């Protein structure tokens, strides 16, 4: 007796749902969009100091400081390794230039990792909380 796998057909359903997401997303100006900014620092104390500054200046609503990770990367023709502390910074797209400047000002690396990922979907109340807890650019 053969029975269908419990996830049979789910891949097709998921693909169809993802394709429909842009039609289901709320229409908001880009300046109101939430983003996740990712960076790393070599020391826990540096990570905590940066997080506190971003929160105090309301450039971020929430920052998660992760456990130490080992990074492997190309640098000047060599493969290097480093132990780093990852940070995930929740903020608004409009604040990205100020967040980047703050990270660069406090970062010891010549070329720090600073990347922003748009948050295309999320719990609406959480995304509203990010907007409410961060500074707003004046028009």
CSV table of N, CA and C in Angstrom, one decimal:
chain,number,residue,atom,x,y,z
A,1,UNK,N,0.9,-1.2,0.0
A,1,UNK,CA,0.0,0.0,0.0
A,1,UNK,C,0.9,1.2,0.0
A,2,UNK,N,0.7,2.1,-0.9
A,2,UNK,CA,1.5,3.3,-1.1
A,2,UNK,C,0.6,4.5,-0.6
A,3,UNK,N,1.2,5.3,0.3
A,3,UNK,CA,0.5,6.6,0.7
A,3,UNK,C,1.3,7.8,0.2
A,4,UNK,N,0.6,8.9,0.0
A,4,UNK,CA,1.3,10.1,-0.5
A,4,UNK,C,2.2,10.7,0.7
A,5,UNK,N,3.3,11.2,0.4
A,5,UNK,CA,4.2,11.8,1.3
A,5,UNK,C,3.4,13.0,1.9
A,6,UNK,N,3.5,13.3,3.2
A,6,UNK,CA,2.8,14.4,3.8
A,6,UNK,C,3.1,15.8,3.2
A,7,UNK,N,4.3,15.9,2.6
A,7,UNK,CA,4.6,17.2,2.0
A,7,UNK,C,4.5,17.2,0.5
A,8,UNK,N,3.9,16.2,-0.1
A,8,UNK,CA,3.7,16.1,-1.5
A,8,UNK,C,2.9,17.3,-2.0
A,9,UNK,N,3.3,18.0,-3.0
A,9,UNK,CA,2.6,19.2,-3.5
A,9,UNK,C,2.9,20.4,-2.8
A,10,UNK,N,3.5,20.4,-1.6
A,10,UNK,CA,3.8,21.6,-0.9
A,10,UNK,C,4.7,22.6,-1.6
A,11,UNK,N,5.7,22.0,-2.3
A,11,UNK,CA,6.7,22.9,-2.9
A,11,UNK,C,6.0,23.8,-4.0
A,12,UNK,N,5.1,23.2,-4.7
A,12,UNK,CA,4.3,24.0,-5.7
A,12,UNK,C,3.5,25.0,-5.0
A,13,UNK,N,2.8,24.7,-3.9
A,13,UNK,CA,2.0,25.6,-3.2
A,13,UNK,C,2.8,26.8,-2.7
A,14,UNK,N,4.0,26.4,-2.1
A,14,UNK,CA,4.9,27.5,-1.5
A,14,UNK,C,5.3,28.4,-2.6
A,15,UNK,N,5.8,27.8,-3.8
A,15,UNK,CA,6.2,28.7,-4.9
A,15,UNK,C,5.1,29.6,-5.3
A,16,UNK,N,3.9,29.1,-5.4
A,16,UNK,CA,2.8,30.0,-5.8
A,16,UNK,C,2.5,31.1,-4.8
A,17,UNK,N,2.6,30.8,-3.5
A,17,UNK,CA,2.4,31.8,-2.5
A,17,UNK,C,3.5,32.8,-2.5
A,18,UNK,N,4.7,32.4,-2.7
A,18,UNK,CA,5.8,33.4,-2.7
A,18,UNK,C,5.7,34.3,-3.9
A,19,UNK,N,5.3,33.8,-5.1
A,19,UNK,CA,5.1,34.6,-6.3
A,19,UNK,C,4.0,35.6,-6.1
A,20,UNK,N,3.0,35.3,-5.2
A,20,UNK,CA,1.9,36.3,-4.9
A,20,UNK,C,2.3,37.3,-3.9
A,21,UNK,N,3.4,37.1,-3.2
A,21,UNK,CA,3.7,38.0,-2.1
A,21,UNK,C,3.7,39.5,-2.4
A,22,UNK,N,4.4,39.9,-3.5
A,22,UNK,CA,4.4,41.3,-3.9
A,22,UNK,C,3.0,41.9,-3.9
A,23,UNK,N,2.0,41.2,-4.4
A,23,UNK,CA,0.6,41.7,-4.5
A,23,UNK,C,0.0,41.8,-3.1
A,24,UNK,N,0.5,41.1,-2.1
A,24,UNK,CA,-0.1,41.0,-0.8
A,24,UNK,C,0.6,42.0,0.2
A,25,UNK,N,1.8,42.5,-0.2
A,25,UNK,CA,2.5,43.4,0.7
A,25,UNK,C,1.8,44.8,0.8
A,26,UNK,N,1.9,45.4,1.9
A,26,UNK,CA,1.3,46.7,2.0
A,26,UNK,C,2.1,47.7,1.2
A,27,UNK,N,1.4,48.7,0.6
A,27,UNK,CA,2.1,49.8,-0.1
A,27,UNK,C,2.6,50.8,0.9
A,28,UNK,N,3.9,50.8,1.1
A,28,UNK,CA,4.5,51.8,2.0
A,28,UNK,C,5.6,52.5,1.3
A,29,UNK,N,5.8,53.8,1.5
A,29,UNK,CA,7.0,54.4,0.9
A,29,UNK,C,8.3,53.7,1.4
A,30,UNK,N,9.3,53.7,0.6
A,30,UNK,CA,10.6,53.1,1.0
A,30,UNK,C,11.1,53.6,2.3
A,31,UNK,N,10.8,54.9,2.6
A,31,UNK,CA,11.4,55.5,3.8
A,31,UNK,C,10.8,54.9,5.1
A,32,UNK,N,9.6,54.2,4.9
A,32,UNK,CA,9.0,53.5,6.1
A,32,UNK,C,9.4,52.1,6.1
A,33,UNK,N,10.1,51.6,5.2
A,33,UNK,CA,10.5,50.1,5.2
A,33,UNK,C,11.4,49.8,6.3
A,34,UNK,N,11.2,48.6,6.9
A,34,UNK,CA,12.1,48.1,7.9
A,34,UNK,C,13.2,47.3,7.2
A,35,UNK,N,14.4,47.4,7.8
A,35,UNK,CA,15.5,46.7,7.3
A,35,UNK,C,16.3,46.0,8.4
A,36,UNK,N,17.1,45.0,8.1
A,36,UNK,CA,17.9,44.3,9.0
A,36,UNK,C,19.3,44.6,8.6
A,37,UNK,N,20.1,45.3,9.4
A,37,UNK,CA,21.5,45.6,9.1
A,37,UNK,C,22.4,44.6,9.9
A,38,UNK,N,23.3,44.0,9.2
A,38,UNK,CA,24.2,43.0,9.7
A,38,UNK,C,25.6,43.5,9.7
A,39,UNK,N,26.3,43.3,10.8
A,39,UNK,CA,27.7,43.6,11.0
A,39,UNK,C,28.3,42.7,12.0
A,40,UNK,N,29.6,42.7,12.1
A,40,UNK,CA,30.4,42.0,13.0
A,40,UNK,C,31.4,42.9,13.7
A,41,UNK,N,31.8,42.5,14.9
A,41,UNK,CA,32.9,43.2,15.6
A,41,UNK,C,33.8,42.2,16.2
A,42,UNK,N,35.1,42.5,16.5
A,42,UNK,CA,36.0,41.5,17.0
A,42,UNK,C,35.8,41.3,18.5
A,43,UNK,N,35.2,42.2,19.2
A,43,UNK,CA,35.1,42.1,20.7
A,43,UNK,C,33.7,42.3,21.2
A,44,UNK,N,33.3,41.5,22.2
A,44,UNK,CA,32.0,41.6,22.8
A,44,UNK,C,31.8,43.1,23.4
A,45,UNK,N,32.7,43.7,24.0
A,45,UNK,CA,32.6,45.0,24.6
A,45,UNK,C,32.3,46.0,23.4
A,46,UNK,N,33.0,45.9,22.3
A,46,UNK,CA,32.7,46.8,21.2
A,46,UNK,C,31.3,46.6,20.6
A,47,UNK,N,30.9,45.4,20.6
A,47,UNK,CA,29.5,45.1,20.1
A,47,UNK,C,28.5,45.7,21.0
A,48,UNK,N,28.6,45.6,22.3
A,48,UNK,CA,27.7,46.1,23.2
A,48,UNK,C,27.7,47.6,23.2
A,49,UNK,N,28.9,48.3,23.1
A,49,UNK,CA,29.0,49.7,23.0
A,49,UNK,C,28.3,50.2,21.8
A,50,UNK,N,28.5,49.6,20.6
A,50,UNK,CA,27.8,50.0,19.4
A,50,UNK,C,26.3,49.9,19.5
A,51,UNK,N,25.9,48.7,20.0
A,51,UNK,CA,24.4,48.5,20.2
A,51,UNK,C,23.8,49.6,21.1
A,52,UNK,N,24.5,49.9,22.2
A,52,UNK,CA,23.9,50.9,23.1
A,52,UNK,C,23.9,52.3,22.4
A,53,UNK,N,24.9,52.6,21.6
A,53,UNK,CA,24.9,53.9,21.0
A,53,UNK,C,23.7,54.0,19.9
A,54,UNK,N,23.6,52.9,19.2
A,54,UNK,CA,22.5,52.9,18.2
A,54,UNK,C,21.1,53.0,18.8
A,55,UNK,N,21.0,52.3,19.9
A,55,UNK,CA,19.7,52.4,20.7
A,55,UNK,C,19.4,53.7,21.3
A,56,UNK,N,20.5,54.3,22.0
A,56,UNK,CA,20.4,55.6,22.6
A,56,UNK,C,20.0,56.7,21.7
A,57,UNK,N,20.6,56.6,20.5
A,57,UNK,CA,20.3,57.7,19.5
A,57,UNK,C,19.1,57.3,18.6
A,58,UNK,N,18.4,56.3,19.0
A,58,UNK,CA,17.2,55.8,18.3
A,58,UNK,C,17.4,55.5,16.8
A,59,UNK,N,18.6,55.1,16.5
A,59,UNK,CA,18.8,54.6,15.1
A,59,UNK,C,18.5,53.2,14.9
A,60,UNK,N,18.1,52.5,16.0
A,60,UNK,CA,17.7,51.1,15.9
A,60,UNK,C,16.6,50.9,17.0
A,61,UNK,N,15.7,50.0,16.7
A,61,UNK,CA,14.7,49.6,17.7
A,61,UNK,C,15.1,48.4,18.5
A,62,UNK,N,15.9,47.5,17.9
A,62,UNK,CA,16.3,46.3,18.6
A,62,UNK,C,17.6,45.9,18.0
A,63,UNK,N,18.5,45.4,18.8
A,63,UNK,CA,19.8,44.8,18.3
A,63,UNK,C,20.0,43.5,19.0
A,64,UNK,N,20.3,42.5,18.2
A,64,UNK,CA,20.6,41.2,18.8
A,64,UNK,C,22.1,41.0,18.6
A,65,UNK,N,22.8,40.7,19.7
A,65,UNK,CA,24.2,40.4,19.7
A,65,UNK,C,24.4,38.9,19.8
A,66,UNK,N,24.9,38.3,18.8
A,66,UNK,CA,25.0,36.8,18.8
A,66,UNK,C,26.3,36.3,19.5
A,67,UNK,N,26.3,35.0,19.6
A,67,UNK,CA,27.5,34.3,20.1
A,67,UNK,C,28.6,34.4,19.1
A,68,UNK,N,29.8,34.3,19.6
A,68,UNK,CA,31.0,34.4,18.8
A,68,UNK,C,30.9,33.4,17.6
A,69,UNK,N,31.3,33.8,16.4
A,69,UNK,CA,31.3,33.0,15.3
A,69,UNK,C,32.8,33.0,14.7
A,70,UNK,N,33.1,32.0,14.0
A,70,UNK,CA,34.4,32.0,13.3
A,70,UNK,C,34.1,32.3,11.8
A,71,UNK,N,34.7,33.4,11.3
A,71,UNK,CA,34.6,33.8,10.0
A,71,UNK,C,35.8,33.4,9.2
A,72,UNK,N,35.6,33.0,8.0
A,72,UNK,CA,36.7,32.7,7.0
A,72,UNK,C,36.4,33.5,5.8
A,73,UNK,N,37.4,34.2,5.3
A,73,UNK,CA,37.2,35.2,4.2
A,73,UNK,C,38.5,35.4,3.4
A,74,UNK,N,38.4,35.9,2.2
A,74,UNK,CA,39.5,36.3,1.4
A,74,UNK,C,39.9,37.7,1.8
A,75,UNK,N,41.2,37.9,2.0
A,75,UNK,CA,41.8,39.2,2.3
A,75,UNK,C,43.2,39.3,1.8
A,76,UNK,N,43.4,40.2,0.8
A,76,UNK,CA,44.7,40.5,0.3
A,76,UNK,C,45.4,39.2,-0.2
A,77,UNK,N,44.7,38.4,-1.0
A,77,UNK,CA,45.3,37.2,-1.5
A,77,UNK,C,45.4,36.0,-0.6
A,78,UNK,N,44.9,36.1,0.6
A,78,UNK,CA,45.0,35.0,1.5
A,78,UNK,C,43.6,34.6,2.0
A,79,UNK,N,43.5,33.4,2.5
A,79,UNK,CA,42.3,33.1,3.2
A,79,UNK,C,42.6,33.3,4.7
A,80,UNK,N,41.8,34.1,5.3
A,80,UNK,CA,42.0,34.5,6.7
A,80,UNK,C,40.8,33.9,7.6
A,81,UNK,N,41.1,33.9,8.9
A,81,UNK,CA,40.0,33.5,9.8
A,81,UNK,C,40.0,34.5,11.0
A,82,UNK,N,38.8,34.7,11.5
A,82,UNK,CA,38.7,35.6,12.7
A,82,UNK,C,37.5,35.2,13.5
A,83,UNK,N,37.6,35.4,14.8
A,83,UNK,CA,36.5,35.2,15.7
A,83,UNK,C,35.8,36.5,15.8
A,84,UNK,N,34.5,36.5,15.6
A,84,UNK,CA,33.7,37.8,15.5
A,84,UNK,C,32.4,37.7,16.3
A,85,UNK,N,31.9,38.8,16.7
A,85,UNK,CA,30.6,38.9,17.3
A,85,UNK,C,29.6,39.5,16.3
A,86,UNK,N,28.6,38.7,15.9
A,86,UNK,CA,27.6,39.2,14.9
A,86,UNK,C,26.5,40.1,15.6
A,87,UNK,N,26.1,41.1,14.9
A,87,UNK,CA,25.0,42.0,15.3
A,87,UNK,C,23.9,42.0,14.3
A,88,UNK,N,22.7,41.9,14.7
A,88,UNK,CA,21.5,42.1,13.8
A,88,UNK,C,20.8,43.3,14.3
A,89,UNK,N,20.7,44.3,13.5
A,89,UNK,CA,20.2,45.6,13.8
A,89,UNK,C,18.9,45.9,13.1
A,90,UNK,N,17.8,46.0,13.8
A,90,UNK,CA,16.5,46.3,13.2
A,90,UNK,C,16.2,47.8,13.2
A,91,UNK,N,16.0,48.4,12.0
A,91,UNK,CA,15.9,49.8,11.9
A,91,UNK,C,15.0,50.1,10.6
A,92,UNK,N,15.0,51.4,10.2
A,92,UNK,CA,14.2,51.8,9.1
A,92,UNK,C,15.2,52.1,7.9
A,93,UNK,N,14.8,51.8,6.7
A,93,UNK,CA,15.6,52.1,5.5
A,93,UNK,C,16.1,53.5,5.5
A,94,UNK,N,15.2,54.5,5.9
A,94,UNK,CA,15.6,55.9,5.9
A,94,UNK,C,16.7,56.2,6.8
A,95,UNK,N,16.9,55.4,7.8
A,95,UNK,CA,18.0,55.6,8.8
A,95,UNK,C,19.3,54.9,8.4
A,96,UNK,N,19.3,54.1,7.4
A,96,UNK,CA,20.5,53.4,7.0
A,96,UNK,C,21.8,54.2,6.9
A,97,UNK,N,21.8,55.4,6.2
A,97,UNK,CA,23.0,56.2,6.1
A,97,UNK,C,23.6,56.5,7.5
A,98,UNK,N,22.7,56.9,8.4
A,98,UNK,CA,23.2,57.2,9.8
A,98,UNK,C,23.7,56.0,10.6
A,99,UNK,N,23.0,54.9,10.4
A,99,UNK,CA,23.5,53.6,11.0
A,99,UNK,C,24.8,53.2,10.5
A,100,UNK,N,25.0,53.3,9.1
A,100,UNK,CA,26.3,52.9,8.5
A,100,UNK,C,27.4,53.8,9.0
A,101,UNK,N,27.1,55.1,9.1
A,101,UNK,CA,28.1,56.1,9.5
A,101,UNK,C,28.5,55.8,11.0
A,102,UNK,N,27.6,55.5,11.8
A,102,UNK,CA,27.9,55.2,13.2
A,102,UNK,C,28.7,53.9,13.3
A,103,UNK,N,28.4,52.9,12.6
A,103,UNK,CA,29.2,51.6,12.6
A,103,UNK,C,30.6,51.9,12.1
A,104,UNK,N,30.7,52.7,11.0
A,104,UNK,CA,32.0,53.0,10.4
A,104,UNK,C,32.9,53.8,11.4
A,105,UNK,N,32.3,54.7,12.1
A,105,UNK,CA,33.0,55.6,13.1
A,105,UNK,C,33.6,54.8,14.2
A,106,UNK,N,32.9,53.7,14.6
A,106,UNK,CA,33.3,52.9,15.8
A,106,UNK,C,34.0,51.6,15.4
A,107,UNK,N,34.1,51.3,14.2
A,107,UNK,CA,34.6,50.0,13.8
A,107,UNK,C,36.1,50.0,13.6
A,108,UNK,N,36.8,49.0,14.1
A,108,UNK,CA,38.2,48.9,14.0
A,108,UNK,C,38.7,48.4,12.7
A,109,UNK,N,37.8,47.7,11.9
A,109,UNK,CA,38.3,47.1,10.6
A,109,UNK,C,38.4,48.1,9.5
A,110,UNK,N,39.4,47.9,8.7
A,110,UNK,CA,39.6,48.7,7.5
A,110,UNK,C,38.3,48.6,6.6
A,111,UNK,N,37.8,47.4,6.4
A,111,UNK,CA,36.7,47.1,5.6
A,111,UNK,C,35.6,46.3,6.4
A,112,UNK,N,34.8,47.0,7.1
A,112,UNK,CA,33.8,46.3,8.0
A,112,UNK,C,32.7,45.7,7.1
A,113,UNK,N,32.2,44.6,7.6
A,113,UNK,CA,30.9,44.1,7.0
A,113,UNK,C,29.8,44.9,7.5
A,114,UNK,N,29.1,45.6,6.5
A,114,UNK,CA,27.9,46.3,6.8
A,114,UNK,C,26.9,46.1,5.6
A,115,UNK,N,25.9,45.2,5.9
A,115,UNK,CA,25.0,44.9,4.8
A,115,UNK,C,23.6,45.1,5.4
A,116,UNK,N,22.7,45.6,4.5
A,116,UNK,CA,21.3,45.8,4.9
A,116,UNK,C,20.4,44.9,4.0
A,117,UNK,N,19.5,44.2,4.7
A,117,UNK,CA,18.6,43.3,4.1
A,117,UNK,C,17.2,43.9,4.3
A,118,UNK,N,16.4,44.1,3.2
A,118,UNK,CA,15.0,44.6,3.4
A,118,UNK,C,14.2,43.5,4.1
A,119,UNK,N,13.3,44.0,4.9
A,119,UNK,CA,12.3,43.1,5.6
A,119,UNK,C,11.1,43.2,4.7
A,120,UNK,N,10.8,42.2,3.9
A,120,UNK,CA,9.7,42.3,2.9
A,120,UNK,C,8.4,41.9,3.6
A,121,UNK,N,8.4,41.1,4.6
A,121,UNK,CA,7.2,40.6,5.3
A,121,UNK,C,7.6,40.5,6.8
A,122,UNK,N,6.5,40.7,7.6
A,122,UNK,CA,6.7,40.5,9.0
A,122,UNK,C,5.4,40.8,9.8
A,123,UNK,N,5.4,40.4,11.0
A,123,UNK,CA,4.3,40.7,11.9
A,123,UNK,C,4.0,42.2,11.8
A,124,UNK,N,2.9,42.7,11.3
A,124,UNK,CA,2.6,44.1,11.2
A,124,UNK,C,2.8,44.9,12.5
A,125,UNK,N,2.4,44.4,13.6
A,125,UNK,CA,2.6,45.1,14.8
A,125,UNK,C,4.1,45.3,15.2
A,126,UNK,N,4.9,44.2,14.9
A,126,UNK,CA,6.3,44.3,15.1
A,126,UNK,C,7.0,45.4,14.2
A,127,UNK,N,6.6,45.4,12.9
A,127,UNK,CA,7.2,46.4,12.0
A,127,UNK,C,6.7,47.8,12.4
A,128,UNK,N,5.5,47.9,12.9
A,128,UNK,CA,5.1,49.2,13.4
A,128,UNK,C,5.9,49.6,14.6
A,129,UNK,N,6.2,48.7,15.5
A,129,UNK,CA,7.0,48.9,16.7
A,129,UNK,C,8.4,49.4,16.3
A,130,UNK,N,9.0,48.8,15.3
A,130,UNK,CA,10.3,49.3,14.8
A,130,UNK,C,10.2,50.7,14.4
A,131,UNK,N,9.2,51.1,13.6
A,131,UNK,CA,9.0,52.5,13.2
A,131,UNK,C,8.8,53.4,14.3
A,132,UNK,N,8.0,53.0,15.3
A,132,UNK,CA,7.7,53.8,16.5
A,132,UNK,C,8.9,54.1,17.4
A,133,UNK,N,9.8,53.1,17.4
A,133,UNK,CA,10.9,53.2,18.4
A,133,UNK,C,12.2,53.8,17.8
A,134,UNK,N,12.2,54.2,16.5
A,134,UNK,CA,13.4,54.7,15.9
A,134,UNK,C,13.1,56.2,15.5
A,135,UNK,N,14.2,56.9,15.4
A,135,UNK,CA,14.2,58.3,15.0
A,135,UNK,C,13.6,58.4,13.6
A,136,UNK,N,13.0,59.5,13.3
A,136,UNK,CA,12.4,59.7,11.9
A,136,UNK,C,13.1,60.8,11.3
A,137,UNK,N,13.5,60.6,10.0
A,137,UNK,CA,14.1,61.7,9.2
A,137,UNK,C,13.0,62.8,9.0
A,138,UNK,N,13.4,64.0,9.1
A,138,UNK,CA,12.5,65.1,8.8
A,138,UNK,C,12.6,65.4,7.3
A,139,UNK,N,11.4,65.6,6.8
A,139,UNK,CA,11.2,65.8,5.3
A,139,UNK,C,11.9,66.9,4.8
